[in-house]
């Protein structure tokens, strides 16, 4: 298969009606934070036990078409010794990998960050491909304050994100492009809309400059929401209206699917917002999820590091996947939480 056919085949498997992506690609420090909240120490063994458990959730593939893994997980095994990427493939789930190397301060832009990891990326992608990864993810972040994000941060991060996407496609790996406008702050939804529009506009300029094929990439953005400490949070309908309004302006119709991140929304909120997005009507892209916390939080709470809680943890993950699958069709309502 040539590179182009390979990209098309992968996208075709990742974008499926009523299904989305599970982000299980927490870096070592991030998973340590999630584990510490449930009193579990993060070791190679505990991480493998947890990831092995959630990835073996029965029937997960009904609502999850792809899973983003962290580099370490790519080399870990399922209970029967099968490498986890192969285990997922057998279940009909596409395995992929987070390839950025995290954020560092952006020089001359106080309080802002840049994501690194471009050097040697093409060679790393070849290795990941041999291990079974079919797509990659790279996350950039933007902080909303009175003075940020600056033009410098917006332009520099867009350039890096586009270079990453171009390198992925040259290697036959589908890029997930993730510009995350952080939820922290007490700003209103209009400020979030203004920032998201500026960020996405620049990201798509850069993708075009770097000749990234929009048909074989996925966008993983934040929803346009009010700041986390805003005392008067926007309703799902207001979130959906603001998000679709600006996405119509700046996200080309050639992008097949927009898979939102949850970014610190509660699991129920993230599902209700996705459902409202799918009820706005008449948009050119699929609107789905690529959630980390909003899918895994209930599973982690149920698990508590105890093998005996394995089934409840899987049931908790399955439930969130199912409800988000319903939200992809615009068929969720909060009463289903108790069903
Ligand atoms: P959240 O859904 O928890 O924001 O995680 C998604 C993700 O992959 C962050 O990079």
Tab-separated table of N, CA and C in Angstrom, residues 101-227:
chain	number	residue	atom	x	y	z
A	101	UNK	N	6.962	15.602	22.923
A	101	UNK	CA	7.752	15.357	24.131
A	101	UNK	C	7.433	16.365	25.231
A	102	UNK	N	6.220	16.877	25.191
A	102	UNK	CA	5.779	17.762	26.261
A	102	UNK	C	6.144	19.216	26.002
A	103	UNK	N	5.786	20.065	26.993
A	103	UNK	CA	5.909	21.513	26.803
A	103	UNK	C	7.073	22.077	27.592
A	104	UNK	N	7.632	23.162	27.068
A	104	UNK	CA	8.641	23.932	27.807
A	104	UNK	C	8.243	25.399	27.679
A	105	UNK	N	8.827	26.268	28.544
A	105	UNK	CA	8.484	27.690	28.405
A	105	UNK	C	8.899	28.208	27.022
A	106	UNK	N	8.070	29.043	26.441
A	106	UNK	CA	8.410	29.674	25.160
A	106	UNK	C	9.252	30.913	25.471
A	107	UNK	N	10.474	30.939	24.960
A	107	UNK	CA	11.384	32.062	25.275
A	107	UNK	C	10.770	33.387	24.838
A	108	UNK	N	10.947	34.390	25.669
A	108	UNK	CA	10.462	35.749	25.383
A	108	UNK	C	8.946	35.879	25.333
A	109	UNK	N	8.269	34.909	25.925
A	109	UNK	CA	6.802	34.978	26.006
A	109	UNK	C	6.422	34.507	27.413
A	110	UNK	N	6.548	35.395	28.404
A	110	UNK	CA	6.325	34.981	29.792
A	110	UNK	C	4.979	34.290	29.997
A	111	UNK	N	5.024	33.124	30.656
A	111	UNK	CA	3.788	32.400	30.972
A	111	UNK	C	3.271	31.538	29.836
A	112	UNK	N	3.962	31.548	28.696
A	112	UNK	CA	3.455	30.763	27.565
A	112	UNK	C	4.386	29.591	27.286
A	113	UNK	N	3.875	28.632	26.514
A	113	UNK	CA	4.625	27.391	26.320
A	113	UNK	C	4.701	26.988	24.853
A	114	UNK	N	5.691	26.148	24.578
A	114	UNK	CA	5.834	25.564	23.244
A	114	UNK	C	6.053	24.064	23.436
A	115	UNK	N	5.524	23.284	22.503
A	115	UNK	CA	5.663	21.826	22.598
A	115	UNK	C	6.886	21.402	21.797
A	116	UNK	N	7.675	20.473	22.362
A	116	UNK	CA	8.860	20.034	21.617
A	116	UNK	C	8.773	18.567	21.221
A	117	UNK	N	9.719	18.140	20.355
A	117	UNK	CA	9.749	16.741	19.925
A	117	UNK	C	9.892	16.547	18.415
A	118	UNK	N	10.178	17.615	17.671
A	118	UNK	CA	10.277	17.465	16.204
A	118	UNK	C	11.568	16.784	15.752
A	119	UNK	N	12.684	17.045	16.468
A	119	UNK	CA	13.950	16.465	16.019
A	119	UNK	C	13.880	14.945	16.052
A	120	UNK	N	14.223	14.320	14.968
A	120	UNK	CA	14.239	12.856	14.915
A	120	UNK	C	12.855	12.238	14.816
A	121	UNK	N	11.826	13.063	14.607
A	121	UNK	CA	10.459	12.525	14.623
A	121	UNK	C	10.214	11.496	13.515
A	122	UNK	N	10.714	11.759	12.306
A	122	UNK	CA	10.454	10.823	11.201
A	122	UNK	C	10.992	9.433	11.551
A	123	UNK	N	12.187	9.375	12.117
A	123	UNK	CA	12.779	8.077	12.477
A	123	UNK	C	11.976	7.407	13.590
A	124	UNK	N	11.541	8.204	14.564
A	124	UNK	CA	10.744	7.619	15.657
A	124	UNK	C	9.448	7.043	15.097
A	125	UNK	N	8.832	7.763	14.159
A	125	UNK	CA	7.563	7.289	13.599
A	125	UNK	C	7.726	5.948	12.891
A	126	UNK	N	8.870	5.758	12.250
A	126	UNK	CA	9.094	4.458	11.589
A	126	UNK	C	9.115	3.334	12.618
A	127	UNK	N	9.764	3.614	13.753
A	127	UNK	CA	9.789	2.593	14.828
A	127	UNK	C	8.393	2.316	15.361
A	128	UNK	N	7.634	3.396	15.618
A	128	UNK	CA	6.280	3.225	16.164
A	128	UNK	C	5.411	2.457	15.183
A	129	UNK	N	5.596	2.750	13.902
A	129	UNK	CA	4.831	2.063	12.862
A	129	UNK	C	5.123	0.562	12.909
A	130	UNK	N	6.401	0.231	13.085
A	130	UNK	CA	6.756	-1.202	13.168
A	130	UNK	C	6.102	-1.869	14.372
A	131	UNK	N	5.893	-1.079	15.426
A	131	UNK	CA	5.239	-1.630	16.617
A	131	UNK	C	3.716	-1.604	16.521
A	132	UNK	N	3.196	-1.089	15.433
A	132	UNK	CA	1.748	-1.165	15.207
A	132	UNK	C	0.977	0.138	15.315
A	133	UNK	N	1.651	1.259	15.607
A	133	UNK	CA	0.918	2.533	15.704
A	133	UNK	C	0.543	3.008	14.305
A	134	UNK	N	-0.708	3.392	14.127
A	134	UNK	CA	-1.177	3.834	12.809
A	134	UNK	C	-1.454	5.328	12.753
A	135	UNK	N	-1.486	5.948	13.925
A	135	UNK	CA	-1.704	7.407	13.947
A	135	UNK	C	-0.914	7.992	15.112
A	136	UNK	N	-0.793	9.308	15.118
A	136	UNK	CA	-0.022	9.978	16.169
A	136	UNK	C	-0.814	11.162	16.710
A	137	UNK	N	-0.365	11.642	17.860
A	137	UNK	CA	-0.993	12.832	18.452
A	137	UNK	C	0.075	13.805	18.928
A	138	UNK	N	-0.197	15.074	18.752
A	138	UNK	CA	0.716	16.136	19.238
A	138	UNK	C	-0.158	17.230	19.826
A	139	UNK	N	0.141	17.625	21.059
A	139	UNK	CA	-0.692	18.611	21.759
A	139	UNK	C	0.069	19.902	21.999
A	140	UNK	N	-0.561	21.012	21.640
A	140	UNK	CA	-0.054	22.355	21.954
A	140	UNK	C	-1.017	22.989	22.937
A	141	UNK	N	-0.544	23.834	23.827
A	141	UNK	CA	-1.497	24.495	24.725
A	141	UNK	C	-1.401	26.024	24.650
A	142	UNK	N	-2.529	26.639	24.931
A	142	UNK	CA	-2.650	28.104	24.908
A	142	UNK	C	-3.327	28.523	26.207
A	143	UNK	N	-2.704	29.474	26.897
A	143	UNK	CA	-3.240	29.944	28.176
A	143	UNK	C	-4.045	31.224	27.950
A	144	UNK	N	-5.258	31.248	28.466
A	144	UNK	CA	-6.040	32.490	28.366
A	144	UNK	C	-5.838	33.328	29.617
A	145	UNK	N	-5.255	34.545	29.429
A	145	UNK	CA	-5.217	35.560	30.488
A	145	UNK	C	-5.594	36.868	29.796
A	146	UNK	N	-5.454	37.981	30.502
A	146	UNK	CA	-5.758	39.270	29.882
A	146	UNK	C	-4.823	39.545	28.706
A	147	UNK	N	-3.612	38.987	28.745
A	147	UNK	CA	-2.623	39.339	27.711
A	147	UNK	C	-2.158	38.144	26.873
A	148	UNK	N	-2.622	36.949	27.198
A	148	UNK	CA	-2.195	35.782	26.420
A	148	UNK	C	-3.424	35.021	25.910
A	149	UNK	N	-3.267	34.200	24.862
A	149	UNK	CA	-2.035	33.910	24.137
A	149	UNK	C	-1.572	35.078	23.253
A	150	UNK	N	-0.254	35.239	23.184
A	150	UNK	CA	0.326	36.302	22.358
A	150	UNK	C	0.387	35.840	20.908
A	151	UNK	N	0.589	36.774	20.006
A	151	UNK	CA	0.782	36.407	18.587
A	151	UNK	C	1.958	35.455	18.462
A	152	UNK	N	3.004	35.739	19.245
A	152	UNK	CA	4.206	34.893	19.167
A	152	UNK	C	3.858	33.435	19.492
A	153	UNK	N	3.107	33.227	20.574
A	153	UNK	CA	2.750	31.854	20.972
A	153	UNK	C	1.827	31.226	19.932
A	154	UNK	N	0.885	31.982	19.428
A	154	UNK	CA	-0.067	31.431	18.449
A	154	UNK	C	0.654	31.019	17.173
A	155	UNK	N	1.557	31.886	16.697
A	155	UNK	CA	2.235	31.584	15.424
A	155	UNK	C	3.257	30.461	15.590
A	156	UNK	N	4.012	30.497	16.680
A	156	UNK	CA	5.065	29.494	16.855
A	156	UNK	C	4.465	28.108	17.063
A	157	UNK	N	3.450	28.007	17.894
A	157	UNK	CA	2.835	26.696	18.136
A	157	UNK	C	2.171	26.152	16.861
A	158	UNK	N	1.550	27.019	16.079
A	158	UNK	CA	0.905	26.564	14.841
A	158	UNK	C	1.950	26.009	13.883
A	159	UNK	N	3.076	26.681	13.790
A	159	UNK	CA	4.136	26.242	12.878
A	159	UNK	C	4.628	24.841	13.272
A	160	UNK	N	4.845	24.645	14.564
A	160	UNK	CA	5.352	23.355	15.038
A	160	UNK	C	4.308	22.246	14.815
A	161	UNK	N	3.060	22.559	15.097
A	161	UNK	CA	1.971	21.587	14.921
A	161	UNK	C	1.873	21.170	13.443
A	162	UNK	N	2.018	22.127	12.555
A	162	UNK	CA	1.923	21.825	11.123
A	162	UNK	C	3.130	21.014	10.659
A	163	UNK	N	4.300	21.315	11.173
A	163	UNK	CA	5.477	20.526	10.783
A	163	UNK	C	5.325	19.082	11.246
A	164	UNK	N	4.831	18.922	12.466
A	164	UNK	CA	4.563	17.571	12.992
A	164	UNK	C	3.599	16.818	12.066
A	165	UNK	N	2.504	17.481	11.689
A	165	UNK	CA	1.478	16.816	10.866
A	165	UNK	C	2.059	16.426	9.509
A	166	UNK	N	2.861	17.309	8.926
A	166	UNK	CA	3.457	17.019	7.618
A	166	UNK	C	4.406	15.822	7.722
A	167	UNK	N	5.193	15.782	8.781
A	167	UNK	CA	6.140	14.664	8.957
A	167	UNK	C	5.361	13.357	9.123
A	168	UNK	N	4.298	13.373	9.912
A	168	UNK	CA	3.479	12.163	10.094
A	168	UNK	C	2.973	11.659	8.749
A	169	UNK	N	2.368	12.545	7.980
A	169	UNK	CA	1.788	12.081	6.703
A	169	UNK	C	2.870	11.547	5.771
A	170	UNK	N	4.065	12.143	5.808
A	170	UNK	CA	5.143	11.646	4.928
A	170	UNK	C	5.523	10.217	5.305
A	171	UNK	N	5.218	9.816	6.543
A	171	UNK	CA	5.551	8.465	7.014
A	171	UNK	C	4.343	7.528	6.997
A	172	UNK	N	3.231	7.984	6.455
A	172	UNK	CA	2.039	7.131	6.393
A	172	UNK	C	1.292	7.024	7.714
A	173	UNK	N	1.555	7.975	8.615
A	173	UNK	CA	0.909	7.983	9.937
A	173	UNK	C	-0.107	9.135	9.964
A	174	UNK	N	-1.346	8.844	10.351
A	174	UNK	CA	-2.374	9.893	10.417
A	174	UNK	C	-2.100	10.821	11.599
A	175	UNK	N	-2.001	12.125	11.382
A	175	UNK	CA	-1.773	13.032	12.508
A	175	UNK	C	-3.071	13.498	13.163
A	176	UNK	N	-3.119	13.435	14.466
A	176	UNK	CA	-4.170	14.136	15.209
A	176	UNK	C	-3.551	15.460	15.639
A	177	UNK	N	-4.177	16.537	15.205
A	177	UNK	CA	-3.661	17.883	15.464
A	177	UNK	C	-4.428	18.438	16.664
A	178	UNK	N	-3.729	18.646	17.763
A	178	UNK	CA	-4.416	19.025	19.012
A	178	UNK	C	-3.965	20.381	19.548
A	179	UNK	N	-4.660	21.447	19.165
A	179	UNK	CA	-4.385	22.741	19.778
A	179	UNK	C	-5.348	22.918	20.951
A	180	UNK	N	-4.841	22.877	22.167
A	180	UNK	CA	-5.734	22.959	23.340
A	180	UNK	C	-5.723	24.352	23.953
A	181	UNK	N	-6.869	25.005	23.874
A	181	UNK	CA	-7.049	26.280	24.575
A	181	UNK	C	-7.489	25.899	25.985
A	182	UNK	N	-6.648	26.200	26.962
A	182	UNK	CA	-6.899	25.698	28.317
A	182	UNK	C	-8.138	26.341	28.932
A	183	UNK	N	-8.760	25.569	29.812
A	183	UNK	CA	-10.032	25.943	30.440
A	183	UNK	C	-9.809	26.829	31.688
A	184	UNK	N	-8.536	26.895	32.172
A	184	UNK	CA	-8.251	27.632	33.412
A	184	UNK	C	-8.531	29.122	33.258
A	185	UNK	N	-9.120	29.701	34.314
A	185	UNK	CA	-9.385	31.135	34.308
A	185	UNK	C	-10.845	31.408	34.585
A	186	UNK	N	-11.178	32.701	34.687
A	186	UNK	CA	-12.583	33.036	34.966
A	186	UNK	C	-13.211	33.791	33.799
A	187	UNK	N	-12.563	33.653	32.619
A	187	UNK	CA	-13.051	34.369	31.434
A	187	UNK	C	-14.432	33.851	31.006
A	188	UNK	N	-15.124	34.657	30.241
A	188	UNK	CA	-16.425	34.253	29.706
A	188	UNK	C	-16.249	33.509	28.390
A	189	UNK	N	-17.350	32.977	27.896
A	189	UNK	CA	-17.292	32.156	26.689
A	189	UNK	C	-16.880	32.983	25.461
A	190	UNK	N	-17.212	34.275	25.450
A	190	UNK	CA	-16.859	35.088	24.282
A	190	UNK	C	-15.347	35.248	24.152
A	191	UNK	N	-14.680	35.372	25.304
A	191	UNK	CA	-13.212	35.464	25.262
A	191	UNK	C	-12.620	34.133	24.760
A	192	UNK	N	-13.186	33.018	25.209
A	192	UNK	CA	-12.707	31.709	24.743
A	192	UNK	C	-12.939	31.572	23.243
A	193	UNK	N	-14.053	32.096	22.757
A	193	UNK	CA	-14.358	32.011	21.320
A	193	UNK	C	-13.346	32.822	20.516
A	194	UNK	N	-13.037	34.013	21.029
A	194	UNK	CA	-12.088	34.881	20.314
A	194	UNK	C	-10.710	34.218	20.222
A	195	UNK	N	-10.266	33.630	21.338
A	195	UNK	CA	-8.951	32.967	21.354
A	195	UNK	C	-8.969	31.724	20.460
A	196	UNK	N	-10.004	30.894	20.580
A	196	UNK	CA	-10.071	29.671	19.769
A	196	UNK	C	-10.067	30.008	18.285
A	197	UNK	N	-10.779	31.054	17.921
A	197	UNK	CA	-10.831	31.421	16.500
A	197	UNK	C	-9.436	31.833	16.006
A	198	UNK	N	-8.744	32.639	16.805
A	198	UNK	CA	-7.407	33.095	16.387
A	198	UNK	C	-6.443	31.918	16.288
A	199	UNK	N	-6.535	31.005	17.255
A	199	UNK	CA	-5.641	29.836	17.286
A	199	UNK	C	-5.901	28.926	16.074
A	200	UNK	N	-7.169	28.603	15.847
A	200	UNK	CA	-7.484	27.674	14.756
A	200	UNK	C	-7.178	28.276	13.390
A	201	UNK	N	-7.439	29.585	13.264
A	201	UNK	CA	-7.136	30.251	11.999
A	201	UNK	C	-5.647	30.086	11.670
A	202	UNK	N	-4.820	30.314	12.669
A	202	UNK	CA	-3.369	30.221	12.467
A	202	UNK	C	-2.938	28.774	12.221
A	203	UNK	N	-3.546	27.844	12.947
A	203	UNK	CA	-3.206	26.422	12.755
A	203	UNK	C	-3.510	26.013	11.309
A	204	UNK	N	-4.675	26.404	10.789
A	204	UNK	CA	-5.001	25.988	9.412
A	204	UNK	C	-4.173	26.730	8.364
A	205	UNK	N	-3.754	27.954	8.653
A	205	UNK	CA	-2.802	28.622	7.754
A	205	UNK	C	-1.518	27.808	7.687
A	206	UNK	N	-1.025	27.429	8.854
A	206	UNK	CA	0.254	26.703	8.915
A	206	UNK	C	0.122	25.334	8.241
A	207	UNK	N	-1.002	24.650	8.462
A	207	UNK	CA	-1.203	23.335	7.834
A	207	UNK	C	-1.196	23.483	6.311
A	208	UNK	N	-1.783	24.563	5.830
A	208	UNK	CA	-1.818	24.794	4.391
A	208	UNK	C	-0.404	25.091	3.866
A	209	UNK	N	0.332	25.941	4.598
A	209	UNK	CA	1.721	26.251	4.213
A	209	UNK	C	2.562	24.988	4.116
A	210	UNK	N	2.340	24.069	5.034
A	210	UNK	CA	3.146	22.838	5.064
A	210	UNK	C	2.518	21.717	4.219
A	211	UNK	N	1.494	22.062	3.450
A	211	UNK	CA	0.860	21.147	2.485
A	211	UNK	C	0.333	19.875	3.134
A	212	UNK	N	-0.211	20.046	4.312
A	212	UNK	CA	-0.810	18.896	5.001
A	212	UNK	C	-2.138	18.576	4.321
A	213	UNK	N	-2.366	17.291	4.055
A	213	UNK	CA	-3.613	16.868	3.414
A	213	UNK	C	-4.708	16.803	4.477
A	214	UNK	N	-5.679	17.708	4.355
A	214	UNK	CA	-6.703	17.824	5.406
A	214	UNK	C	-7.596	16.589	5.482
A	215	UNK	N	-7.761	15.906	4.373
A	215	UNK	CA	-8.647	14.735	4.335
A	215	UNK	C	-8.118	13.587	5.187
A	216	UNK	N	-6.818	13.572	5.436
A	216	UNK	CA	-6.244	12.449	6.193
A	216	UNK	C	-5.586	12.914	7.490
A	217	UNK	N	-6.195	13.895	8.122
A	217	UNK	CA	-5.795	14.285	9.486
A	217	UNK	C	-7.066	14.411	10.315
A	218	UNK	N	-6.904	14.421	11.616
A	218	UNK	CA	-8.037	14.686	12.503
A	218	UNK	C	-7.706	15.893	13.353
A	219	UNK	N	-8.734	16.679	13.666
A	219	UNK	CA	-8.550	17.832	14.555
A	219	UNK	C	-9.060	17.459	15.944
A	220	UNK	N	-8.231	17.735	16.950
A	220	UNK	CA	-8.638	17.470	18.337
A	220	UNK	C	-8.558	18.786	19.105
A	221	UNK	N	-9.615	19.583	19.059
A	221	UNK	CA	-9.594	20.894	19.708
A	221	UNK	C	-10.318	20.878	21.059
A	222	UNK	N	-10.243	22.014	21.732
A	222	UNK	CA	-11.085	22.202	22.914
A	222	UNK	C	-12.438	22.699	22.428
A	223	UNK	N	-13.469	22.429	23.200
A	223	UNK	CA	-14.747	23.088	22.935
A	223	UNK	C	-14.601	24.532	23.399
A	224	UNK	N	-15.448	25.395	22.870
A	224	UNK	CA	-15.432	26.781	23.338
A	224	UNK	C	-16.311	26.845	24.596
A	225	UNK	N	-15.655	26.962	25.749
A	225	UNK	CA	-16.377	26.963	27.032
A	225	UNK	C	-15.929	28.165	27.866
A	226	UNK	N	-16.705	28.510	28.865
A	226	UNK	CA	-16.256	29.584	29.752
A	226	UNK	C	-15.189	29.026	30.685
A	227	UNK	N	-14.376	29.926	31.265
A	227	UNK	CA	-13.289	29.519	32.149
A	227	UNK	C	-13.798	28.701	33.324
